[in-house]
Amino acid sequence: MDKEKYKRAKTRVEELKGFCFFGRLSKKGEEKEERK
């Protein structure tokens, strides 16, 4: 049971990391568009 909890928590962290990463990328893209 603990292993399942750990796995779920880990995937959740990976999802959040990916979300933040993509969010930053899209923000950078928007900034570049505004500069043009």
Coordinates of C-alpha atoms in Angstrom, one line a residue:
M1 CA 0.0 0.0 0.0
D2 CA 2.8 2.4 0.8
K3 CA 4.4 1.7 -2.5
E4 CA 1.2 2.6 -4.3
K5 CA 1.0 5.9 -2.4
Y6 CA 4.6 6.6 -3.2
K7 CA 4.1 5.9 -6.9
R8 CA 1.0 8.1 -7.1
A9 CA 2.8 10.9 -5.3
K10 CA 5.7 10.6 -7.6
T11 CA 3.6 10.7 -10.8
R12 CA 1.7 13.7 -9.3
V13 CA 5.0 15.6 -8.8
E14 CA 6.1 14.7 -12.4
E15 CA 2.8 16.0 -13.7
L16 CA 3.2 19.3 -11.8
K17 CA 6.8 19.7 -13.0
G18 CA 5.7 19.1 -16.6
F19 CA 2.8 21.6 -16.2
C20 CA 5.0 24.3 -14.8
F21 CA 7.6 23.7 -17.5
F22 CA 5.1 23.9 -20.3
G23 CA 3.5 27.0 -18.6
R24 CA 6.8 28.7 -18.6
L25 CA 7.4 27.8 -22.3
S26 CA 4.0 29.2 -23.4
K27 CA 4.7 32.4 -21.3
K28 CA 8.0 32.9 -23.0
G29 CA 6.4 32.3 -26.4
E30 CA 3.7 35.0 -25.6
E31 CA 6.4 37.5 -24.6
K32 CA 8.3 36.9 -27.9
E33 CA 5.1 37.5 -29.8
E34 CA 4.5 40.8 -28.0
R35 CA 8.1 42.0 -28.7
K36 CA 7.5 41.6 -32.5

